C-alpha atoms as a printed R data frame, in Angstrom:
    type eleno elety resid chain resno       x       y       z
1   ATOM     1    CA   MET     A     1   0.000   0.000   0.000
2   ATOM     2    CA   SER     A     2   1.331   3.442  -0.928
3   ATOM     3    CA   ALA     A     3   1.679   6.350   1.482
4   ATOM     4    CA   GLY     A     4  -1.547   7.866   0.132
5   ATOM     5    CA   GLY     A     5  -3.652   4.737   0.507
6   ATOM     6    CA   TYR     A     6  -4.210   1.621  -1.582
7   ATOM     7    CA   ASP     A     7  -2.392   1.323  -4.899
8   ATOM     8    CA   TYR     A     8  -5.763   0.760  -6.536
9   ATOM     9    CA   GLY     A     9  -8.754   3.006  -6.001
10  ATOM    10    CA   ARG     A    10  -7.072   6.402  -5.943
11  ATOM    11    CA   ALA     A    11 -10.476   7.977  -6.673
12  ATOM    12    CA   GLY     A    12 -12.011   6.135  -3.730
13  ATOM    13    CA   VAL     A    13 -13.108   2.751  -2.412
14  ATOM    14    CA   VAL     A    14 -16.752   1.862  -2.999
15  ATOM    15    CA   GLY     A    15 -18.467  -1.082  -1.329
16  ATOM    16    CA   ILE     A    16 -21.247  -2.883  -3.159
17  ATOM    17    CA   GLY     A    17 -23.857  -5.154  -1.609
18  ATOM    18    CA   THR     A    18 -25.385  -7.550  -4.127
19  ATOM    19    CA   PRO     A    19 -27.958 -10.321  -3.569
20  ATOM    20    CA   GLN     A    20 -26.259 -13.636  -3.001
21  ATOM    21    CA   ALA     A    21 -26.982 -15.224  -6.412
22  ATOM    22    CA   ASN     A    22 -26.955 -12.008  -8.470
23  ATOM    23    CA   PRO     A    23 -24.359 -12.254 -11.305
24  ATOM    24    CA   THR     A    24 -25.062  -8.835 -12.840
25  ATOM    25    CA   VAL     A    25 -24.294  -6.051 -10.362
26  ATOM    26    CA   GLU     A    26 -20.541  -6.601 -10.155
27  ATOM    27    CA   ALA     A    27 -20.185  -7.044 -13.915
28  ATOM    28    CA   GLU     A    28 -22.127  -3.886 -14.766
29  ATOM    29    CA   LEU     A    29 -20.545  -1.682 -12.117
30  ATOM    30    CA   HIS     A    30 -17.065  -2.761 -13.176
31  ATOM    31    CA   VAL     A    31 -17.998  -1.622 -16.676
32  ATOM    32    CA   LEU     A    32 -19.600   1.641 -15.548
33  ATOM    33    CA   MET     A    33 -17.298   2.890 -12.807
34  ATOM    34    CA   PRO     A    34 -14.022   4.674 -13.587
35  ATOM    35    CA   PRO     A    35 -11.038   2.288 -13.361
36  ATOM    36    CA   ASN     A    36  -9.517   4.384 -10.561
37  ATOM    37    CA   VAL     A    37 -12.455   3.522  -8.269
38  ATOM    38    CA   LEU     A    38 -11.867   0.350  -6.255
39  ATOM    39    CA   LEU     A    39 -15.005  -1.804  -6.045
40  ATOM    40    CA   ALA     A    40 -15.273  -4.167  -3.077
41  ATOM    41    CA   THR     A    41 -18.266  -6.507  -3.086
42  ATOM    42    CA   SER     A    42 -20.122  -8.150  -0.228
43  ATOM    43    CA   ARG     A    43 -22.984 -10.621  -0.576
44  ATOM    44    CA   LEU     A    44 -26.453  -9.930   0.816
45  ATOM    45    CA   THR     A    45 -27.525 -13.260   2.273
46  ATOM    46    CA   SER     A    46 -30.660 -14.912   3.593
47  ATOM    47    CA   THR     A    47 -31.805 -18.465   4.266
48  ATOM    48    CA   ALA     A    48 -35.497 -17.551   3.903
49  ATOM    49    CA   LYS     A    49 -37.402 -19.872   1.580
50  ATOM    50    CA   LYS     A    50 -39.843 -17.280   0.231
51  ATOM    51    CA   PRO     A    51 -38.381 -14.838  -2.315
52  ATOM    52    CA   LEU     A    52 -39.904 -11.696  -0.822
53  ATOM    53    CA   ASP     A    53 -38.772 -12.676   2.666
54  ATOM    54    CA   ARG     A    54 -35.232 -12.991   1.293
55  ATOM    55    CA   LEU     A    55 -35.455  -9.472  -0.087
56  ATOM    56    CA   ARG     A    56 -36.604  -8.107   3.266
57  ATOM    57    CA   ASP     A    57 -33.755  -9.946   5.009
58  ATOM    58    CA   TYR     A    58 -31.165  -8.321   2.758
59  ATOM    59    CA   LEU     A    59 -32.133  -4.909   4.099
60  ATOM    60    CA   GLU     A    60 -33.019  -5.816   7.671
61  ATOM    61    CA   HIS     A    61 -29.712  -7.669   8.119
62  ATOM    62    CA   MET     A    62 -27.438  -5.576   5.914
63  ATOM    63    CA   ASP     A    63 -24.953  -5.467   8.790
64  ATOM    64    CA   ARG     A    64 -24.023  -9.079   7.964
65  ATOM    65    CA   ALA     A    65 -22.861  -7.913   4.536
66  ATOM    66    CA   LEU     A    66 -21.086  -4.847   5.912
67  ATOM    67    CA   GLU     A    67 -19.191  -6.948   8.433
68  ATOM    68    CA   GLN     A    68 -17.649  -8.912   5.553
69  ATOM    69    CA   PHE     A    69 -15.346  -5.949   4.855
70  ATOM    70    CA   ASP     A    70 -13.535  -6.441   8.171
71  ATOM    71    CA   THR     A    71 -11.002  -3.578   8.416
72  ATOM    72    CA   LEU     A    72 -11.696  -2.237   4.915
73  ATOM    73    CA   ARG     A    73 -13.638   1.023   5.164
74  ATOM    74    CA   PRO     A    74 -15.296   2.087   1.916
75  ATOM    75    CA   ALA     A    75 -15.913   5.767   1.230
76  ATOM    76    CA   ALA     A    76 -19.506   4.775   0.405
77  ATOM    77    CA   TYR     A    77 -21.576   1.615   0.127
78  ATOM    78    CA   GLY     A    78 -24.121   0.854  -2.569
79  ATOM    79    CA   PHE     A    79 -27.044  -1.371  -1.589
80  ATOM    80    CA   ALA     A    80 -27.759  -2.936  -4.984
81  ATOM    81    CA   CYS     A    81 -31.204  -4.416  -4.459
82  ATOM    82    CA   THR     A    82 -34.311  -2.457  -5.418
83  ATOM    83    CA   GLY     A    83 -36.819  -5.094  -4.290
84  ATOM    84    CA   SER     A    84 -35.854  -4.760  -0.628
85  ATOM    85    CA   SER     A    85 -36.694  -1.058  -0.563
86  ATOM    86    CA   TYR     A    86 -40.022  -1.700  -2.257
87  ATOM    87    CA   LEU     A    87 -41.032  -4.131   0.497
88  ATOM    88    CA   VAL     A    88 -39.762  -2.466   3.686
89  ATOM    89    CA   ASP     A    89 -41.626   0.506   5.147
90  ATOM    90    CA   PRO     A    90 -39.704   3.719   4.241
91  ATOM    91    CA   ALA     A    91 -39.505   4.883   7.857
92  ATOM    92    CA   ARG     A    92 -38.134   1.488   8.882
93  ATOM    93    CA   GLU     A    93 -35.620   1.598   6.040
94  ATOM    94    CA   ARG     A    94 -34.428   5.067   7.089
95  ATOM    95    CA   THR     A    95 -33.978   3.914  10.674
96  ATOM    96    CA   LEU     A    96 -31.958   0.894   9.535
97  ATOM    97    CA   LEU     A    97 -29.758   2.955   7.236
98  ATOM    98    CA   ASP     A    98 -29.108   5.572   9.914
99  ATOM    99    CA   ASP     A    99 -28.135   2.854  12.379
100 ATOM   100    CA   PHE     A   100 -25.822   1.058   9.928
101 ATOM   101    CA   GLU     A   101 -24.180   4.309   8.817
102 ATOM   102    CA   ALA     A   102 -23.500   5.299  12.426
103 ATOM   103    CA   ARG     A   103 -22.171   1.839  13.278
104 ATOM   104    CA   PHE     A   104 -19.905   1.362  10.263
105 ATOM   105    CA   GLY     A   105 -18.932   4.956   9.587
106 ATOM   106    CA   TYR     A   106 -19.751   5.533   5.908
107 ATOM   107    CA   PRO     A   107 -22.796   6.556   3.845
108 ATOM   108    CA   ILE     A   108 -25.077   3.927   2.340
109 ATOM   109    CA   VAL     A   109 -26.749   4.619  -1.007
110 ATOM   110    CA   THR     A   110 -29.675   2.377  -1.910
111 ATOM   111    CA   ALA     A   111 -30.455   1.588  -5.529
112 ATOM   112    CA   THR     A   112 -33.920   3.098  -5.133
113 ATOM   113    CA   ALA     A   113 -32.535   6.344  -3.682
114 ATOM   114    CA   ALA     A   114 -30.122   6.475  -6.619
115 ATOM   115    CA   ILE     A   115 -32.972   5.985  -9.090
116 ATOM   116    CA   ASP     A   116 -35.033   8.674  -7.365
117 ATOM   117    CA   ALA     A   117 -32.108  11.104  -7.581
118 ATOM   118    CA   GLU     A   118 -31.647  10.381 -11.277
119 ATOM   119    CA   LEU     A   119 -35.349  10.780 -12.031
120 ATOM   120    CA   ARG     A   120 -35.301  14.155 -10.315
121 ATOM   121    CA   ARG     A   121 -32.156  15.214 -12.152
122 ATOM   122    CA   SER     A   122 -33.889  14.430 -15.447
123 ATOM   123    CA   GLY     A   123 -37.059  16.279 -14.423
124 ATOM   124    CA   ALA     A   124 -39.165  13.159 -14.876
125 ATOM   125    CA   ARG     A   125 -42.686  13.098 -13.507
126 ATOM   126    CA   ARG     A   126 -44.375  10.403 -15.608
127 ATOM   127    CA   ILE     A   127 -42.639   7.039 -15.808
128 ATOM   128    CA   ALA     A   128 -43.106   3.499 -17.077
129 ATOM   129    CA   LEU     A   129 -41.683   0.430 -15.350
130 ATOM   130    CA   ALA     A   130 -40.201  -2.597 -17.050
131 ATOM   131    CA   SER     A   131 -39.221  -5.307 -14.617
132 ATOM   132    CA   PRO     A   132 -39.019  -9.079 -14.197
133 ATOM   133    CA   TYR     A   133 -40.782  -8.981 -10.818
134 ATOM   134    CA   PRO     A   134 -43.584 -11.317  -9.723
135 ATOM   135    CA   GLN     A   135 -46.901  -9.519  -9.339
136 ATOM   136    CA   GLU     A   136 -46.701  -8.805  -5.593
137 ATOM   137    CA   LEU     A   137 -43.303  -7.184  -5.972
138 ATOM   138    CA   ALA     A   138 -44.380  -5.283  -9.096
139 ATOM   139    CA   ASP     A   139 -47.340  -3.886  -7.137
140 ATOM   140    CA   ALA     A   140 -44.999  -2.849  -4.320
141 ATOM   141    CA   ALA     A   141 -42.681  -1.130  -6.813
142 ATOM   142    CA   THR     A   142 -45.582   0.773  -8.355
143 ATOM   143    CA   ALA     A   143 -46.800   1.914  -4.926
144 ATOM   144    CA   TYR     A   144 -43.250   2.948  -3.986
145 ATOM   145    CA   TRP     A   145 -42.799   5.268  -6.946
146 ATOM   146    CA   ARG     A   146 -46.278   6.716  -6.687
147 ATOM   147    CA   ALA     A   147 -45.633   7.514  -3.020
148 ATOM   148    CA   ARG     A   148 -42.613   9.514  -4.159
149 ATOM   149    CA   GLY     A   149 -44.741  11.669  -6.400
150 ATOM   150    CA   TYR     A   150 -44.273  10.010  -9.780
151 ATOM   151    CA   GLU     A   151 -47.100   9.072 -12.095
152 ATOM   152    CA   VAL     A   152 -46.608   5.438 -13.055
153 ATOM   153    CA   ALA     A   153 -48.269   5.272 -16.442
154 ATOM   154    CA   GLU     A   154 -47.523   1.654 -17.303
155 ATOM   155    CA   VAL     A   155 -45.961  -1.447 -15.765
156 ATOM   156    CA   ARG     A   156 -44.817  -4.343 -17.940
157 ATOM   157    CA   ARG     A   157 -43.362  -7.631 -16.729
158 ATOM   158    CA   ILE     A   158 -40.398  -9.187 -18.456
159 ATOM   159    CA   GLU     A   159 -41.238 -12.869 -18.178
160 ATOM   160    CA   THR     A   160 -38.863 -15.203 -16.370
161 ATOM   161    CA   GLY     A   161 -41.073 -18.275 -16.240
162 ATOM   162    CA   SER     A   162 -40.975 -18.366 -12.439
163 ATOM   163    CA   ALA     A   163 -42.230 -16.492  -9.386
164 ATOM   164    CA   ASP     A   164 -38.836 -16.946  -7.720
165 ATOM   165    CA   THR     A   165 -36.912 -13.673  -7.994
166 ATOM   166    CA   ARG     A   166 -33.700 -15.647  -8.561
167 ATOM   167    CA   SER     A   167 -35.010 -16.528 -12.036
168 ATOM   168    CA   ILE     A   168 -34.296 -12.904 -12.974
169 ATOM   169    CA   TYR     A   169 -30.628 -13.791 -13.159
170 ATOM   170    CA   SER     A   170 -31.170 -15.985 -16.218
171 ATOM   171    CA   LEU     A   171 -32.388 -13.028 -18.309
172 ATOM   172    CA   GLY     A   172 -30.390 -11.273 -20.982
173 ATOM   173    CA   THR     A   173 -30.651  -7.877 -22.626
174 ATOM   174    CA   ALA     A   174 -32.564  -9.435 -25.517
175 ATOM   175    CA   ASP     A   175 -35.352 -10.361 -23.089
176 ATOM   176    CA   ALA     A   176 -35.812  -6.749 -21.974
177 ATOM   177    CA   ARG     A   177 -35.467  -5.023 -25.350
178 ATOM   178    CA   PRO     A   178 -38.965  -5.720 -26.810
179 ATOM   179    CA   ILE     A   179 -40.795  -4.388 -23.740
180 ATOM   180    CA   ALA     A   180 -38.439  -1.432 -23.344
181 ATOM   181    CA   THR     A   181 -39.017  -0.582 -27.006
182 ATOM   182    CA   GLU     A   182 -42.795  -0.646 -26.561
183 ATOM   183    CA   LEU     A   183 -42.726   1.445 -23.395
184 ATOM   184    CA   ALA     A   184 -40.395   4.030 -24.911
185 ATOM   185    CA   THR     A   185 -43.118   4.952 -27.422
186 ATOM   186    CA   LEU     A   186 -45.546   5.932 -24.653
187 ATOM   187    CA   ASP     A   187 -46.149   9.448 -23.370
188 ATOM   188    CA   VAL     A   188 -43.680   9.105 -20.495
189 ATOM   189    CA   ASP     A   189 -40.519  10.919 -19.465
190 ATOM   190    CA   VAL     A   190 -38.522   7.838 -18.450
191 ATOM   191    CA   VAL     A   191 -38.683   4.091 -18.880
192 ATOM   192    CA   LEU     A   192 -37.168   2.537 -15.763
193 ATOM   193    CA   LEU     A   193 -35.580  -0.906 -15.972
194 ATOM   194    CA   SER     A   194 -36.034  -1.819 -12.332
195 ATOM   195    CA   GLY     A   195 -34.028  -4.647 -10.851
196 ATOM   196    CA   THR     A   196 -30.260  -4.912 -10.451
197 ATOM   197    CA   GLY     A   197 -30.103  -8.547 -11.578
198 ATOM   198    CA   MET     A   198 -31.357  -7.936 -15.112
199 ATOM   199    CA   PRO     A   199 -28.594  -7.019 -17.595
200 ATOM   200    CA   SER     A   200 -29.186  -3.539 -18.989
201 ATOM   201    CA   LEU     A   201 -26.007  -1.991 -20.385
202 ATOM   202    CA   ALA     A   202 -26.247  -3.260 -23.966
203 ATOM   203    CA   LEU     A   203 -29.786  -1.860 -24.053
204 ATOM   204    CA   LEU     A   204 -28.653   1.489 -22.627
205 ATOM   205    CA   ALA     A   205 -25.817   1.588 -25.156
206 ATOM   206    CA   ASP     A   206 -28.285   1.144 -28.022
207 ATOM   207    CA   PRO     A   207 -31.622   2.417 -26.654
208 ATOM   208    CA   PRO     A   208 -34.906   2.440 -28.552
209 ATOM   209    CA   ALA     A   209 -36.242   5.719 -29.865
210 ATOM   210    CA   GLY     A   210 -38.480   7.660 -27.519
211 ATOM   211    CA   ALA     A   211 -38.400   8.150 -23.776
212 ATOM   212    CA   LEU     A   212 -35.179   8.217 -21.776
213 ATOM   213    CA   LEU     A   213 -34.101   4.782 -20.557
214 ATOM   214    CA   LEU     A   214 -32.640   4.323 -17.057
215 ATOM   215    CA   SER     A   215 -31.569   1.220 -15.181
216 ATOM   216    CA   SER     A   216 -31.015   0.494 -11.516
217 ATOM   217    CA   ASN     A   217 -27.299  -0.185 -11.942
218 ATOM   218    CA   LEU     A   218 -26.608   2.917 -14.033
219 ATOM   219    CA   CYS     A   219 -28.370   5.121 -11.482
220 ATOM   220    CA   LEU     A   220 -26.483   3.489  -8.607
221 ATOM   221    CA   ALA     A   221 -23.119   3.927 -10.339
222 ATOM   222    CA   ARG     A   222 -23.823   7.607 -10.959
223 ATOM   223    CA   ALA     A   223 -24.948   8.212  -7.376
224 ATOM   224    CA   LEU     A   224 -21.908   6.469  -5.896
225 ATOM   225    CA   CYS     A   225 -19.525   8.462  -8.085
226 ATOM   226    CA   ARG     A   226 -21.147  11.682  -6.927
227 ATOM   227    CA   GLN     A   227 -20.918  10.497  -3.328
228 ATOM   228    CA   ILE     A   228 -17.133  10.115  -3.532
229 ATOM   229    CA   ASP     A   229 -16.533  13.015  -5.972
230 ATOM   230    CA   ALA     A   230 -15.362  10.696  -8.763
231 ATOM   231    CA   ALA     A   231 -16.113  11.162 -12.461
232 ATOM   232    CA   GLU     A   232 -19.567   9.849 -13.347
233 ATOM   233    CA   PRO     A   233 -19.892   7.024 -15.891
234 ATOM   234    CA   ASP     A   234 -19.041   8.289 -19.374
235 ATOM   235    CA   GLN     A   235 -20.586   6.183 -22.138
236 ATOM   236    CA   ALA     A   236 -17.731   6.926 -24.507
237 ATOM   237    CA   LYS     A   237 -15.421   5.293 -21.962
238 ATOM   238    CA   TRP     A   238 -17.595   2.465 -20.675
239 ATOM   239    CA   LEU     A   239 -18.836   1.321 -24.073
240 ATOM   240    CA   PRO     A   240 -15.478  -0.237 -25.034
241 ATOM   241    CA   ARG     A   241 -15.325  -1.932 -21.631
242 ATOM   242    CA   LEU     A   242 -18.814  -3.345 -22.244
243 ATOM   243    CA   ALA     A   243 -17.831  -4.631 -25.668
244 ATOM   244    CA   GLU     A   244 -14.813  -6.335 -24.120
245 ATOM   245    CA   ALA     A   245 -16.914  -7.829 -21.310
246 ATOM   246    CA   LEU     A   246 -19.389  -9.207 -23.843
247 ATOM   247    CA   ALA     A   247 -16.558 -10.351 -26.152
248 ATOM   248    CA   LEU     A   248 -18.058  -8.275 -28.973
249 ATOM   249    CA   PRO     A   249 -16.834  -5.507 -31.229
250 ATOM   250    CA   ASN     A   250 -18.391  -2.150 -30.246
251 ATOM   251    CA   GLU     A   251 -20.693  -2.228 -33.258
252 ATOM   252    CA   GLY     A   252 -22.005  -5.632 -32.195
253 ATOM   253    CA   ILE     A   253 -23.589  -4.350 -28.987
254 ATOM   254    CA   SER     A   254 -26.775  -3.335 -30.784
255 ATOM   255    CA   ARG     A   255 -27.510  -6.992 -31.500
256 ATOM   256    CA   GLN     A   256 -27.796  -7.819 -27.796
């Protein structure tokens, strides 16, 4: 380690909490974040059998994930699970976050707070949701955004073939593109791809015509960069990293 800190992460150390079986968050944030930001990942874990109970556990017991860092102290921590925030009462969530921040000594940015910040930055008031959630979770997501003052004009489910939220992780960008394309033609300000486990970057790199497209992971990456005063994701820079991650030439991304 150099005199100024770690050799890697000169722009800051960012912790990421991702659901235990989620294969997407780390991959997309490594593409999005500047290379001089060190990403350290912890797993959000639960032994609950019911999917929605697992999501609640991730938030209620986030300290188990934070403890995984041991003596590493991130400059900020990103809680990369939207479903948890949709299911836990906002006042309860705020109490938990305040307690964890005081205990561990760094700010925690939830994916939903990051999305909210990005929607407000864009001036969005009327939104459409595209997500792979089962109906109960989709209803909770709709209620969440309406409670924050947004008009939710349309909600479309990207089919996974299962009510288990872990089935989301089998999706690819091609699964989301048809619904995103339909929603983008509506009279809405933003189409939100909600859910950190669904790949989104190839779709964001080659978006359909119409409304602005945002994803949970893009919003979280932007919010975390602002939190640590690092450069926000620049598509001109992350697009080549995405092409390399997908083992495609840049021009091949549009086929995903």
